[in-house]
Amino acid sequence: MQITALNENMATLKKEWQSSQRRVGELEKQTDDLRGEIAVLEATVQNNQDERRALLERCLKSEGEIEKLQTKAVELRRKLDDTTAAMQELGRENQTLQIKQTQALNRKWTEDTEVQNCMGCGKGFSVTVRRHHCRHCGNIFCAECSSKNALIPSSKKAVRVCSTCYDELQG
């Protein structure tokens, strides 16, 4: 009876051992499957890290380019402002020159008979107070009001001019 009990025990133990062997086989298969999944996940993590690193490098490079472009934009804006200011200044100078040209073109030689008094100080002309034409504006002045000489565009040497034209020509 002991042998039978032992045989039954042994049969039970053998069944348990076989069951355990199957279970070990199943667990080893699951372990292998999990190891495969871990390898795939590790490769995915590595790829993601590589991609992240590449994106960070691109981001840093782009930030550097943005800084350069912002610096260039500031420099170009300053140049634009300088150019605009220079253009406005040239426009004002052009207007001034056009006014002066118009004034010069509108000047005419005043006839002696049209003027009885100096156009500068108002002194009356006579035998002793002579008429003198300003060679720049063409108006008539006494000797005192037209005592200065200056170079004018239409003459190669200094000529008699009134005080007003002298100041204009010298300034």
PDB file of C-alpha atoms in Angstrom:
ATOM      1  CA  MET A   1       0.000   0.000   0.000  1.00  0.00           C
ATOM      2  CA  GLN A   2       2.825   2.303   0.610  1.00  0.00           C
ATOM      3  CA  ILE A   3       4.175   1.569  -2.786  1.00  0.00           C
ATOM      4  CA  THR A   4       0.834   2.380  -4.304  1.00  0.00           C
ATOM      5  CA  ALA A   5       0.668   5.603  -2.338  1.00  0.00           C
ATOM      6  CA  LEU A   6       4.202   6.391  -3.332  1.00  0.00           C
ATOM      7  CA  ASN A   7       3.420   5.600  -6.954  1.00  0.00           C
ATOM      8  CA  GLU A   8       0.379   7.831  -6.782  1.00  0.00           C
ATOM      9  CA  ASN A   9       2.489  10.513  -5.165  1.00  0.00           C
ATOM     10  CA  MET A  10       5.112  10.044  -7.829  1.00  0.00           C
ATOM     11  CA  ALA A  11       2.468  10.217 -10.548  1.00  0.00           C
ATOM     12  CA  THR A  12       1.062  13.384  -9.015  1.00  0.00           C
ATOM     13  CA  LEU A  13       4.564  14.844  -8.684  1.00  0.00           C
ATOM     14  CA  LYS A  14       5.317  13.831 -12.268  1.00  0.00           C
ATOM     15  CA  LYS A  15       2.124  15.554 -13.457  1.00  0.00           C
ATOM     16  CA  GLU A  16       2.976  18.634 -11.415  1.00  0.00           C
ATOM     17  CA  TRP A  17       6.535  18.580 -12.766  1.00  0.00           C
ATOM     18  CA  GLN A  18       5.251  18.264 -16.353  1.00  0.00           C
ATOM     19  CA  SER A  19       2.773  21.015 -15.677  1.00  0.00           C
ATOM     20  CA  SER A  20       5.594  23.119 -14.227  1.00  0.00           C
ATOM     21  CA  GLN A  21       7.761  22.337 -17.282  1.00  0.00           C
ATOM     22  CA  ARG A  22       4.956  23.482 -19.586  1.00  0.00           C
ATOM     23  CA  ARG A  23       4.501  26.563 -17.454  1.00  0.00           C
ATOM     24  CA  VAL A  24       8.279  27.230 -17.585  1.00  0.00           C
ATOM     25  CA  GLY A  25       8.166  26.817 -21.380  1.00  0.00           C
ATOM     26  CA  GLU A  26       5.253  29.225 -21.613  1.00  0.00           C
ATOM     27  CA  LEU A  27       7.009  31.727 -19.337  1.00  0.00           C
ATOM     28  CA  GLU A  28      10.235  31.410 -21.345  1.00  0.00           C
ATOM     29  CA  LYS A  29       8.253  32.067 -24.531  1.00  0.00           C
ATOM     30  CA  GLN A  30       6.588  35.085 -22.894  1.00  0.00           C
ATOM     31  CA  THR A  31      10.020  36.251 -21.691  1.00  0.00           C
ATOM     32  CA  ASP A  32      11.414  35.944 -25.226  1.00  0.00           C
ATOM     33  CA  ASP A  33       8.401  37.826 -26.605  1.00  0.00           C
ATOM     34  CA  LEU A  34       8.849  40.541 -23.978  1.00  0.00           C
ATOM     35  CA  ARG A  35      12.585  40.753 -24.731  1.00  0.00           C
ATOM     36  CA  GLY A  36      11.694  41.257 -28.404  1.00  0.00           C
ATOM     37  CA  GLU A  37       9.217  43.962 -27.506  1.00  0.00           C
ATOM     38  CA  ILE A  38      11.821  45.598 -25.240  1.00  0.00           C
ATOM     39  CA  ALA A  39      14.350  45.568 -28.103  1.00  0.00           C
ATOM     40  CA  VAL A  40      11.784  47.181 -30.431  1.00  0.00           C
ATOM     41  CA  LEU A  41      10.889  49.795 -27.808  1.00  0.00           C
ATOM     42  CA  GLU A  42      14.574  50.532 -27.115  1.00  0.00           C
ATOM     43  CA  ALA A  43      15.183  50.990 -30.863  1.00  0.00           C
ATOM     44  CA  THR A  44      12.142  53.292 -31.028  1.00  0.00           C
ATOM     45  CA  VAL A  45      13.417  55.286 -28.047  1.00  0.00           C
ATOM     46  CA  GLN A  46      16.851  55.586 -29.680  1.00  0.00           C
ATOM     47  CA  ASN A  47      15.290  56.728 -32.960  1.00  0.00           C
ATOM     48  CA  ASN A  48      13.158  59.255 -31.086  1.00  0.00           C
ATOM     49  CA  GLN A  49      16.191  60.549 -29.219  1.00  0.00           C
ATOM     50  CA  ASP A  50      18.142  60.872 -32.486  1.00  0.00           C
ATOM     51  CA  GLU A  51      15.222  62.674 -34.097  1.00  0.00           C
ATOM     52  CA  ARG A  52      14.873  64.959 -31.054  1.00  0.00           C
ATOM     53  CA  ARG A  53      18.607  65.753 -31.171  1.00  0.00           C
ATOM     54  CA  ALA A  54      18.368  66.569 -34.896  1.00  0.00           C
ATOM     55  CA  LEU A  55      15.326  68.787 -34.273  1.00  0.00           C
ATOM     56  CA  LEU A  56      17.123  70.618 -31.459  1.00  0.00           C
ATOM     57  CA  GLU A  57      20.125  71.216 -33.720  1.00  0.00           C
ATOM     58  CA  ARG A  58      17.833  72.552 -36.447  1.00  0.00           C
ATOM     59  CA  CYS A  59      16.069  74.746 -33.887  1.00  0.00           C
ATOM     60  CA  LEU A  60      19.342  76.190 -32.595  1.00  0.00           C
ATOM     61  CA  LYS A  61      20.579  76.766 -36.141  1.00  0.00           C
ATOM     62  CA  SER A  62      17.287  78.472 -37.019  1.00  0.00           C
ATOM     63  CA  GLU A  63      17.502  80.674 -33.931  1.00  0.00           C
ATOM     64  CA  GLY A  64      20.996  81.742 -35.022  1.00  0.00           C
ATOM     65  CA  GLU A  65      19.710  82.549 -38.493  1.00  0.00           C
ATOM     66  CA  ILE A  66      16.780  84.477 -37.005  1.00  0.00           C
ATOM     67  CA  GLU A  67      19.176  86.577 -34.923  1.00  0.00           C
ATOM     68  CA  LYS A  68      21.273  87.303 -38.019  1.00  0.00           C
ATOM     69  CA  LEU A  69      18.177  88.249 -40.004  1.00  0.00           C
ATOM     70  CA  GLN A  70      16.904  90.476 -37.192  1.00  0.00           C
ATOM     71  CA  THR A  71      20.285  92.232 -37.043  1.00  0.00           C
ATOM     72  CA  LYS A  72      20.235  92.660 -40.803  1.00  0.00           C
ATOM     73  CA  ALA A  73      16.650  93.971 -40.666  1.00  0.00           C
ATOM     74  CA  VAL A  74      17.664  96.572 -38.059  1.00  0.00           C
ATOM     75  CA  GLU A  75      20.647  97.593 -40.185  1.00  0.00           C
ATOM     76  CA  LEU A  76      18.524  97.835 -43.325  1.00  0.00           C
ATOM     77  CA  ARG A  77      15.867  99.853 -41.458  1.00  0.00           C
ATOM     78  CA  ARG A  78      18.584 102.262 -40.272  1.00  0.00           C
ATOM     79  CA  LYS A  79      19.901 102.567 -43.833  1.00  0.00           C
ATOM     80  CA  LEU A  80      16.352 103.164 -45.073  1.00  0.00           C
ATOM     81  CA  ASP A  81      15.835 105.881 -42.459  1.00  0.00           C
ATOM     82  CA  ASP A  82      19.179 107.483 -43.387  1.00  0.00           C
ATOM     83  CA  THR A  83      18.343 107.304 -47.078  1.00  0.00           C
ATOM     84  CA  THR A  84      14.870 108.727 -46.499  1.00  0.00           C
ATOM     85  CA  ALA A  85      16.328 111.590 -44.461  1.00  0.00           C
ATOM     86  CA  ALA A  86      18.946 112.259 -47.163  1.00  0.00           C
ATOM     87  CA  MET A  87      16.264 112.172 -49.851  1.00  0.00           C
ATOM     88  CA  GLN A  88      14.104 114.640 -47.908  1.00  0.00           C
ATOM     89  CA  GLU A  89      17.106 116.904 -47.408  1.00  0.00           C
ATOM     90  CA  LEU A  90      17.891 116.736 -51.135  1.00  0.00           C
ATOM     91  CA  GLY A  91      14.241 117.530 -51.879  1.00  0.00           C
ATOM     92  CA  ARG A  92      14.390 120.620 -49.663  1.00  0.00           C
ATOM     93  CA  GLU A  93      17.685 121.667 -51.245  1.00  0.00           C
ATOM     94  CA  ASN A  94      16.188 121.117 -54.700  1.00  0.00           C
ATOM     95  CA  GLN A  95      13.209 123.333 -53.805  1.00  0.00           C
ATOM     96  CA  THR A  96      15.571 126.029 -52.532  1.00  0.00           C
ATOM     97  CA  LEU A  97      17.604 125.853 -55.732  1.00  0.00           C
ATOM     98  CA  GLN A  98      14.450 126.009 -57.850  1.00  0.00           C
ATOM     99  CA  ILE A  99      13.297 129.103 -55.932  1.00  0.00           C
ATOM    100  CA  LYS A 100      16.701 130.733 -56.394  1.00  0.00           C
ATOM    101  CA  GLN A 101      16.687 129.857 -60.090  1.00  0.00           C
ATOM    102  CA  THR A 102      13.188 131.291 -60.507  1.00  0.00           C
ATOM    103  CA  GLN A 103      14.277 134.446 -58.692  1.00  0.00           C
ATOM    104  CA  ALA A 104      17.356 134.719 -60.885  1.00  0.00           C
ATOM    105  CA  LEU A 105      15.320 134.210 -64.063  1.00  0.00           C
ATOM    106  CA  ASN A 106      12.743 136.782 -62.964  1.00  0.00           C
ATOM    107  CA  ARG A 107      15.382 139.451 -62.307  1.00  0.00           C
ATOM    108  CA  LYS A 108      15.519 142.166 -64.914  1.00  0.00           C
ATOM    109  CA  TRP A 109      17.680 145.175 -65.478  1.00  0.00           C
ATOM    110  CA  THR A 110      15.828 148.171 -64.027  1.00  0.00           C
ATOM    111  CA  GLU A 111      15.691 151.155 -66.381  1.00  0.00           C
ATOM    112  CA  ASP A 112      17.325 154.349 -65.064  1.00  0.00           C
ATOM    113  CA  THR A 113      14.194 156.333 -65.837  1.00  0.00           C
ATOM    114  CA  GLU A 114      12.023 154.039 -63.674  1.00  0.00           C
ATOM    115  CA  VAL A 115      13.869 154.805 -60.419  1.00  0.00           C
ATOM    116  CA  GLN A 116      14.302 158.233 -58.777  1.00  0.00           C
ATOM    117  CA  ASN A 117      15.643 157.055 -55.383  1.00  0.00           C
ATOM    118  CA  CYS A 118      18.152 154.422 -54.196  1.00  0.00           C
ATOM    119  CA  MET A 119      16.383 151.069 -53.779  1.00  0.00           C
ATOM    120  CA  GLY A 120      18.494 150.414 -50.678  1.00  0.00           C
ATOM    121  CA  CYS A 121      18.450 153.519 -48.547  1.00  0.00           C
ATOM    122  CA  GLY A 122      15.922 155.724 -50.417  1.00  0.00           C
ATOM    123  CA  LYS A 123      18.401 158.549 -51.103  1.00  0.00           C
ATOM    124  CA  GLY A 124      17.371 160.651 -54.117  1.00  0.00           C
ATOM    125  CA  PHE A 125      19.558 160.533 -57.229  1.00  0.00           C
ATOM    126  CA  SER A 126      21.123 163.748 -58.509  1.00  0.00           C
ATOM    127  CA  VAL A 127      24.184 164.988 -60.329  1.00  0.00           C
ATOM    128  CA  THR A 128      26.310 164.171 -57.256  1.00  0.00           C
ATOM    129  CA  VAL A 129      24.456 161.011 -56.192  1.00  0.00           C
ATOM    130  CA  ARG A 130      24.798 158.681 -59.176  1.00  0.00           C
ATOM    131  CA  ARG A 131      22.840 155.577 -60.107  1.00  0.00           C
ATOM    132  CA  HIS A 132      24.630 152.194 -60.022  1.00  0.00           C
ATOM    133  CA  HIS A 133      23.099 148.898 -61.183  1.00  0.00           C
ATOM    134  CA  CYS A 134      23.646 145.793 -59.076  1.00  0.00           C
ATOM    135  CA  ARG A 135      25.029 143.317 -61.608  1.00  0.00           C
ATOM    136  CA  HIS A 136      23.268 140.448 -59.827  1.00  0.00           C
ATOM    137  CA  CYS A 137      19.663 141.610 -59.246  1.00  0.00           C
ATOM    138  CA  GLY A 138      19.586 144.509 -61.786  1.00  0.00           C
ATOM    139  CA  ASN A 139      18.157 147.058 -59.337  1.00  0.00           C
ATOM    140  CA  ILE A 140      19.527 150.589 -58.968  1.00  0.00           C
ATOM    141  CA  PHE A 141      21.434 151.775 -55.863  1.00  0.00           C
ATOM    142  CA  CYS A 142      23.593 154.674 -54.710  1.00  0.00           C
ATOM    143  CA  ALA A 143      27.388 154.225 -54.447  1.00  0.00           C
ATOM    144  CA  GLU A 144      27.205 153.459 -50.717  1.00  0.00           C
ATOM    145  CA  CYS A 145      24.553 150.723 -51.099  1.00  0.00           C
ATOM    146  CA  SER A 146      26.386 149.101 -54.055  1.00  0.00           C
ATOM    147  CA  SER A 147      29.965 149.448 -52.872  1.00  0.00           C
ATOM    148  CA  LYS A 148      30.748 145.741 -52.668  1.00  0.00           C
ATOM    149  CA  ASN A 149      32.152 143.455 -55.372  1.00  0.00           C
ATOM    150  CA  ALA A 150      31.440 139.721 -55.704  1.00  0.00           C
ATOM    151  CA  LEU A 151      31.703 136.891 -58.202  1.00  0.00           C
ATOM    152  CA  ILE A 152      28.404 136.103 -59.914  1.00  0.00           C
ATOM    153  CA  PRO A 153      27.626 133.095 -62.121  1.00  0.00           C
ATOM    154  CA  SER A 154      27.460 135.182 -65.304  1.00  0.00           C
ATOM    155  CA  SER A 155      30.866 136.863 -64.798  1.00  0.00           C
ATOM    156  CA  LYS A 156      34.455 135.659 -64.590  1.00  0.00           C
ATOM    157  CA  LYS A 157      35.564 138.500 -62.319  1.00  0.00           C
ATOM    158  CA  ALA A 158      34.107 140.274 -59.282  1.00  0.00           C
ATOM    159  CA  VAL A 159      31.489 142.908 -60.184  1.00  0.00           C
ATOM    160  CA  ARG A 160      29.497 145.611 -58.348  1.00  0.00           C
ATOM    161  CA  VAL A 161      26.609 144.197 -56.297  1.00  0.00           C
ATOM    162  CA  CYS A 162      24.200 145.563 -53.688  1.00  0.00           C
ATOM    163  CA  SER A 163      24.580 144.627 -50.008  1.00  0.00           C
ATOM    164  CA  THR A 164      21.662 142.174 -50.151  1.00  0.00           C
ATOM    165  CA  CYS A 165      23.057 140.287 -53.160  1.00  0.00           C
ATOM    166  CA  TYR A 166      26.558 140.383 -51.654  1.00  0.00           C
ATOM    167  CA  ASP A 167      25.292 138.649 -48.498  1.00  0.00           C
ATOM    168  CA  GLU A 168      23.320 136.153 -50.638  1.00  0.00           C
ATOM    169  CA  LEU A 169      26.336 135.394 -52.849  1.00  0.00           C
ATOM    170  CA  GLN A 170      28.700 135.020 -49.887  1.00  0.00           C
ATOM    171  CA  GLY A 171      26.348 132.829 -47.820  1.00  0.00           C
TER     172      GLY A 171
END
